[in-house]
Amino acid sequence: MKYDNENIFAKILKDEIPCDKVFEDEHVLSFKDINPQAKLHILIIPKKKFIDIADFLENADEEYQSSFWSSVNKIIIKLELRDKGFQIKAHKGKDGGQEVFHFHLHLLSNS
Ligand code: AMP
């Protein structure tokens, strides 16, 4: 499978469609899920193009992976979830329930 430059998150990254932004730095963009499954439900996407978590783990270099997780941690702290609790999910592939083929994490919390 090839990365589709016209997927919905690619369009959000290109500012072609809006999002309800929660956090942004040089590595990631985070915004509210349009169909929330918890009191807080945001998506965290790398700014670089990866199809899914497997593509990210196999092909992102160590420095980028490390920066990505460091940004995830910043979001957790910014949203004051560090001590309250949260869930992180990644869907991989159609059989894993993935609908948008730009790697993303779901960050959910009912706090
Ligand atoms: P996944 O099944 O992991 O691919 O999930 C894709 C998620 O993206 C779903 O939870 C959708 O509700 C969410 N979603 C789709 N389009 C948008 C959008 N334009 N803005 C915010 N979230 C979106």
PDB file of C-alpha atoms and ligand atoms in Angstrom:
ATOM      1  CA  MET A   1       0.000   0.000   0.000  1.00  0.00           C
ATOM      2  CA  LYS A   2       1.239   3.473  -0.916  1.00  0.00           C
ATOM      3  CA  TYR A   3       0.698   6.568   1.221  1.00  0.00           C
ATOM      4  CA  ASP A   4      -2.260   8.530  -0.174  1.00  0.00           C
ATOM      5  CA  ASN A   5      -1.467  12.263  -0.150  1.00  0.00           C
ATOM      6  CA  GLU A   6      -5.177  13.039  -0.287  1.00  0.00           C
ATOM      7  CA  ASN A   7      -6.176  11.228   2.918  1.00  0.00           C
ATOM      8  CA  ILE A   8      -8.123  13.377   5.361  1.00  0.00           C
ATOM      9  CA  PHE A   9      -5.256  13.856   7.844  1.00  0.00           C
ATOM     10  CA  ALA A  10      -2.871  14.784   5.019  1.00  0.00           C
ATOM     11  CA  LYS A  11      -5.414  17.467   4.077  1.00  0.00           C
ATOM     12  CA  ILE A  12      -5.560  18.678   7.680  1.00  0.00           C
ATOM     13  CA  LEU A  13      -1.747  18.895   7.721  1.00  0.00           C
ATOM     14  CA  LYS A  14      -1.839  20.904   4.489  1.00  0.00           C
ATOM     15  CA  ASP A  15      -4.463  23.240   6.024  1.00  0.00           C
ATOM     16  CA  GLU A  16      -6.914  22.262   3.301  1.00  0.00           C
ATOM     17  CA  ILE A  17      -9.531  21.273   5.860  1.00  0.00           C
ATOM     18  CA  PRO A  18      -9.901  22.603   9.395  1.00  0.00           C
ATOM     19  CA  CYS A  19      -9.426  20.794  12.676  1.00  0.00           C
ATOM     20  CA  ASP A  20     -10.029  21.573  16.317  1.00  0.00           C
ATOM     21  CA  LYS A  21      -6.368  21.857  17.278  1.00  0.00           C
ATOM     22  CA  VAL A  22      -5.194  20.907  20.768  1.00  0.00           C
ATOM     23  CA  PHE A  23      -1.422  20.914  20.341  1.00  0.00           C
ATOM     24  CA  GLU A  24       1.184  21.408  17.658  1.00  0.00           C
ATOM     25  CA  ASP A  25       4.958  21.357  17.531  1.00  0.00           C
ATOM     26  CA  GLU A  26       7.483  20.624  14.795  1.00  0.00           C
ATOM     27  CA  HIS A  27       6.852  16.872  14.960  1.00  0.00           C
ATOM     28  CA  VAL A  28       3.149  16.337  15.657  1.00  0.00           C
ATOM     29  CA  LEU A  29      -0.297  17.803  15.304  1.00  0.00           C
ATOM     30  CA  SER A  30      -3.064  16.916  17.728  1.00  0.00           C
ATOM     31  CA  PHE A  31      -6.752  17.686  17.343  1.00  0.00           C
ATOM     32  CA  LYS A  32     -10.154  16.595  18.623  1.00  0.00           C
ATOM     33  CA  ASP A  33     -11.752  13.534  17.054  1.00  0.00           C
ATOM     34  CA  ILE A  34     -14.969  14.542  15.240  1.00  0.00           C
ATOM     35  CA  ASN A  35     -16.731  11.475  16.619  1.00  0.00           C
ATOM     36  CA  PRO A  36     -15.566  11.297  20.245  1.00  0.00           C
ATOM     37  CA  GLN A  37     -15.740   7.947  22.025  1.00  0.00           C
ATOM     38  CA  ALA A  38     -14.918   9.393  25.482  1.00  0.00           C
ATOM     39  CA  LYS A  39     -15.186  12.698  27.332  1.00  0.00           C
ATOM     40  CA  LEU A  40     -11.810  13.571  25.873  1.00  0.00           C
ATOM     41  CA  HIS A  41     -10.889  11.995  22.547  1.00  0.00           C
ATOM     42  CA  ILE A  42      -8.056  13.477  20.556  1.00  0.00           C
ATOM     43  CA  LEU A  43      -5.899  12.247  17.725  1.00  0.00           C
ATOM     44  CA  ILE A  44      -2.135  12.673  17.566  1.00  0.00           C
ATOM     45  CA  ILE A  45      -0.500  12.485  14.168  1.00  0.00           C
ATOM     46  CA  PRO A  46       3.115  12.784  13.090  1.00  0.00           C
ATOM     47  CA  LYS A  47       3.774  15.553  10.569  1.00  0.00           C
ATOM     48  CA  LYS A  48       5.756  13.081   8.448  1.00  0.00           C
ATOM     49  CA  LYS A  49       3.930  10.634   6.211  1.00  0.00           C
ATOM     50  CA  PHE A  50       3.431   7.156   7.608  1.00  0.00           C
ATOM     51  CA  ILE A  51       0.523   4.918   6.658  1.00  0.00           C
ATOM     52  CA  ASP A  52       0.095   3.180  10.010  1.00  0.00           C
ATOM     53  CA  ILE A  53       1.891   2.225  13.201  1.00  0.00           C
ATOM     54  CA  ALA A  54       3.803  -0.605  11.512  1.00  0.00           C
ATOM     55  CA  ASP A  55       5.072   1.754   8.812  1.00  0.00           C
ATOM     56  CA  PHE A  56       6.056   4.252  11.525  1.00  0.00           C
ATOM     57  CA  LEU A  57       7.890   1.665  13.661  1.00  0.00           C
ATOM     58  CA  GLU A  58       9.683   0.166  10.668  1.00  0.00           C
ATOM     59  CA  ASN A  59      10.533   3.307   8.722  1.00  0.00           C
ATOM     60  CA  ALA A  60      10.732   6.340  11.007  1.00  0.00           C
ATOM     61  CA  ASP A  61      14.284   6.869  12.178  1.00  0.00           C
ATOM     62  CA  GLU A  62      15.066   6.600  15.874  1.00  0.00           C
ATOM     63  CA  GLU A  63      15.388  10.343  16.345  1.00  0.00           C
ATOM     64  CA  TYR A  64      11.977  10.970  14.827  1.00  0.00           C
ATOM     65  CA  GLN A  65      10.356   8.171  16.844  1.00  0.00           C
ATOM     66  CA  SER A  66      11.877   9.558  19.990  1.00  0.00           C
ATOM     67  CA  SER A  67      10.673  13.106  19.173  1.00  0.00           C
ATOM     68  CA  PHE A  68       7.198  11.784  18.405  1.00  0.00           C
ATOM     69  CA  TRP A  69       6.856  10.040  21.788  1.00  0.00           C
ATOM     70  CA  SER A  70       8.294  13.062  23.546  1.00  0.00           C
ATOM     71  CA  SER A  71       5.556  15.201  21.931  1.00  0.00           C
ATOM     72  CA  VAL A  72       2.934  12.643  23.013  1.00  0.00           C
ATOM     73  CA  ASN A  73       4.222  13.028  26.549  1.00  0.00           C
ATOM     74  CA  LYS A  74       3.980  16.828  26.304  1.00  0.00           C
ATOM     75  CA  ILE A  75       0.320  16.480  25.322  1.00  0.00           C
ATOM     76  CA  ILE A  76      -0.390  14.131  28.231  1.00  0.00           C
ATOM     77  CA  ILE A  77       1.157  16.647  30.619  1.00  0.00           C
ATOM     78  CA  LYS A  78      -0.510  19.663  28.995  1.00  0.00           C
ATOM     79  CA  LEU A  79      -3.941  18.043  29.289  1.00  0.00           C
ATOM     80  CA  GLU A  80      -3.219  17.086  32.912  1.00  0.00           C
ATOM     81  CA  LEU A  81      -3.786  13.407  32.191  1.00  0.00           C
ATOM     82  CA  ARG A  82      -0.485  12.215  33.639  1.00  0.00           C
ATOM     83  CA  ASP A  83      -1.976  11.399  37.043  1.00  0.00           C
ATOM     84  CA  LYS A  84      -5.639  11.059  36.113  1.00  0.00           C
ATOM     85  CA  GLY A  85      -5.398   8.290  33.564  1.00  0.00           C
ATOM     86  CA  PHE A  86      -5.934   7.777  29.864  1.00  0.00           C
ATOM     87  CA  GLN A  87      -6.010   5.250  27.074  1.00  0.00           C
ATOM     88  CA  ILE A  88      -3.889   5.264  23.907  1.00  0.00           C
ATOM     89  CA  LYS A  89      -4.926   3.238  20.874  1.00  0.00           C
ATOM     90  CA  ALA A  90      -3.660   2.767  17.346  1.00  0.00           C
ATOM     91  CA  HIS A  91      -5.674   0.946  14.688  1.00  0.00           C
ATOM     92  CA  LYS A  92      -3.606  -0.841  12.057  1.00  0.00           C
ATOM     93  CA  GLY A  93      -5.098  -1.905   8.747  1.00  0.00           C
ATOM     94  CA  LYS A  94      -8.693  -2.478   7.723  1.00  0.00           C
ATOM     95  CA  ASP A  95      -8.960  -5.578   9.940  1.00  0.00           C
ATOM     96  CA  GLY A  96      -7.677  -3.470  12.823  1.00  0.00           C
ATOM     97  CA  GLY A  97     -10.424  -0.923  12.306  1.00  0.00           C
ATOM     98  CA  GLN A  98      -8.236   1.709  10.647  1.00  0.00           C
ATOM     99  CA  GLU A  99     -10.175   4.154   8.487  1.00  0.00           C
ATOM    100  CA  VAL A 100      -7.656   6.918   7.864  1.00  0.00           C
ATOM    101  CA  PHE A 101      -4.340   5.789   6.462  1.00  0.00           C
ATOM    102  CA  HIS A 102      -2.065   8.369   8.026  1.00  0.00           C
ATOM    103  CA  PHE A 103      -0.632   6.956  11.269  1.00  0.00           C
ATOM    104  CA  HIS A 104      -2.401   8.340  14.327  1.00  0.00           C
ATOM    105  CA  LEU A 105      -2.835   7.643  17.996  1.00  0.00           C
ATOM    106  CA  HIS A 106      -6.184   7.954  19.721  1.00  0.00           C
ATOM    107  CA  LEU A 107      -5.814   9.499  23.189  1.00  0.00           C
ATOM    108  CA  LEU A 108      -8.933   9.021  25.296  1.00  0.00           C
ATOM    109  CA  SER A 109      -9.872   9.888  28.846  1.00  0.00           C
ATOM    110  CA  ASN A 110     -13.028  10.157  30.888  1.00  0.00           C
ATOM    111  CA  SER A 111     -11.473  12.377  33.526  1.00  0.00           C
TER     112      SER A 111
HETATM  113  P1  AMP B   1      -9.122   5.099  12.712  1.00  0.00           P
HETATM  114  O1  AMP B   1     -10.224   4.085  12.755  1.00  0.00           O
HETATM  115  O2  AMP B   1      -8.088   4.808  13.752  1.00  0.00           O
HETATM  116  O3  AMP B   1      -8.545   5.295  11.337  1.00  0.00           O
HETATM  117  O4  AMP B   1      -9.807   6.433  13.174  1.00  0.00           O
HETATM  118  C1  AMP B   1     -10.005   7.565  12.405  1.00  0.00           C
HETATM  119  C2  AMP B   1     -10.608   8.573  13.333  1.00  0.00           C
HETATM  120  O5  AMP B   1     -10.568   9.821  12.690  1.00  0.00           O
HETATM  121  C3  AMP B   1     -12.070   8.302  13.700  1.00  0.00           C
HETATM  122  O6  AMP B   1     -12.158   8.217  15.120  1.00  0.00           O
HETATM  123  C4  AMP B   1     -12.819   9.513  13.141  1.00  0.00           C
HETATM  124  O7  AMP B   1     -13.862   9.917  13.973  1.00  0.00           O
HETATM  125  C5  AMP B   1     -11.711  10.538  13.053  1.00  0.00           C
HETATM  126  N1  AMP B   1     -11.878  11.567  12.032  1.00  0.00           N
HETATM  127  C6  AMP B   1     -12.192  11.396  10.731  1.00  0.00           C
HETATM  128  N2  AMP B   1     -12.201  12.571  10.085  1.00  0.00           N
HETATM  129  C7  AMP B   1     -11.877  13.525  11.000  1.00  0.00           C
HETATM  130  C8  AMP B   1     -11.712  14.929  10.953  1.00  0.00           C
HETATM  131  N3  AMP B   1     -11.901  15.630   9.827  1.00  0.00           N
HETATM  132  N4  AMP B   1     -11.386  15.578  12.093  1.00  0.00           N
HETATM  133  C9  AMP B   1     -11.216  14.901  13.241  1.00  0.00           C
HETATM  134  N5  AMP B   1     -11.333  13.562  13.345  1.00  0.00           N
HETATM  135  C10 AMP B   1     -11.663  12.874  12.236  1.00  0.00           C
END
